[in-house]
GROMACS .gro file of C-alpha atoms in nm:
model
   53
    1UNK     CA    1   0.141  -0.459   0.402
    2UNK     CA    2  -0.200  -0.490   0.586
    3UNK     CA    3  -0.529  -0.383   0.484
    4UNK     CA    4  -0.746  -0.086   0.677
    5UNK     CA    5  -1.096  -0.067   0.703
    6UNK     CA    6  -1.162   0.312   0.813
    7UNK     CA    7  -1.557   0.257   0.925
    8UNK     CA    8  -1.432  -0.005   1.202
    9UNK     CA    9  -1.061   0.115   1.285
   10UNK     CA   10  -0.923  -0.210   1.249
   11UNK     CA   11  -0.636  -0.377   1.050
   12UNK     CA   12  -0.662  -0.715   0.860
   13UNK     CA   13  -0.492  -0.935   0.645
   14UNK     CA   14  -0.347  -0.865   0.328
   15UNK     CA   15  -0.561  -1.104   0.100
   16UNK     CA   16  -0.890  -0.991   0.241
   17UNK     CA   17  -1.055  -0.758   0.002
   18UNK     CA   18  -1.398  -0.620   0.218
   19UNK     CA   19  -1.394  -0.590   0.604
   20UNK     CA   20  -1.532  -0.921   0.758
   21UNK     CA   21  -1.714  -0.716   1.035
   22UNK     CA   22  -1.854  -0.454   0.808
   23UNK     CA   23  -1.861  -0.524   0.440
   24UNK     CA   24  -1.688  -0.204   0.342
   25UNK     CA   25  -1.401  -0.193   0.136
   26UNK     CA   26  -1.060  -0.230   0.293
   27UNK     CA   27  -0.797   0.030   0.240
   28UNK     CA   28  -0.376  -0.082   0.208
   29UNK     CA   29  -0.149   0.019   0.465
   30UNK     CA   30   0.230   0.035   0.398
   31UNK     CA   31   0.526  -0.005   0.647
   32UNK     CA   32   0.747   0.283   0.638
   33UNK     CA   33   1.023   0.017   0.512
   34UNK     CA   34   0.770  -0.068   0.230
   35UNK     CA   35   0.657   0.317   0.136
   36UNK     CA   36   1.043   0.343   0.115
   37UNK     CA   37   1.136   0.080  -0.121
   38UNK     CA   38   0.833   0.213  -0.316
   39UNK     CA   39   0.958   0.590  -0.331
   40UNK     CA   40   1.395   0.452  -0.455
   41UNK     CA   41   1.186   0.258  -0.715
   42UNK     CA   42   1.019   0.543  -0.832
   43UNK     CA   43   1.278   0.772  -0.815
   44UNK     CA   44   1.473   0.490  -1.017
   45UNK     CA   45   1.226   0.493  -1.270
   46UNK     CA   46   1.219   0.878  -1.285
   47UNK     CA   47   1.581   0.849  -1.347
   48UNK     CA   48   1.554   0.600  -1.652
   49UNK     CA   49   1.302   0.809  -1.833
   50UNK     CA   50   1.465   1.118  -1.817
   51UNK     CA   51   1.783   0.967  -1.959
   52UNK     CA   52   1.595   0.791  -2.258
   53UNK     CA   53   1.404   1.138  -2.353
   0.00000   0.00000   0.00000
């Protein structure tokens, strides 16, 4: 994961929370690898509450 800041176009590191050049707030930008992992645990979870309604 790496953090976006869309006024300067540039990527930074995770544990930054403003853009050092700018000020403005930085955005989070997932791998596709990551935005996968997200979407199976999601889909888990989706799974879970449907069998416990």
């Amino acid at each position: 994961m790496k953090k976006y800041c869309d006024k300067c176009q540039k990527e930074y590191k995770p544990e930054l929370k403003k853009c050092p050049d700018c000020g403005g707030k930085l955005k989070v930008k997932y791998t596709e690898e990551e935005l996968c992992k997200i979407q199976k645990q999601n889909d888990d979870f989706t799974v879970i509450n449907t069998l416990l309604m």
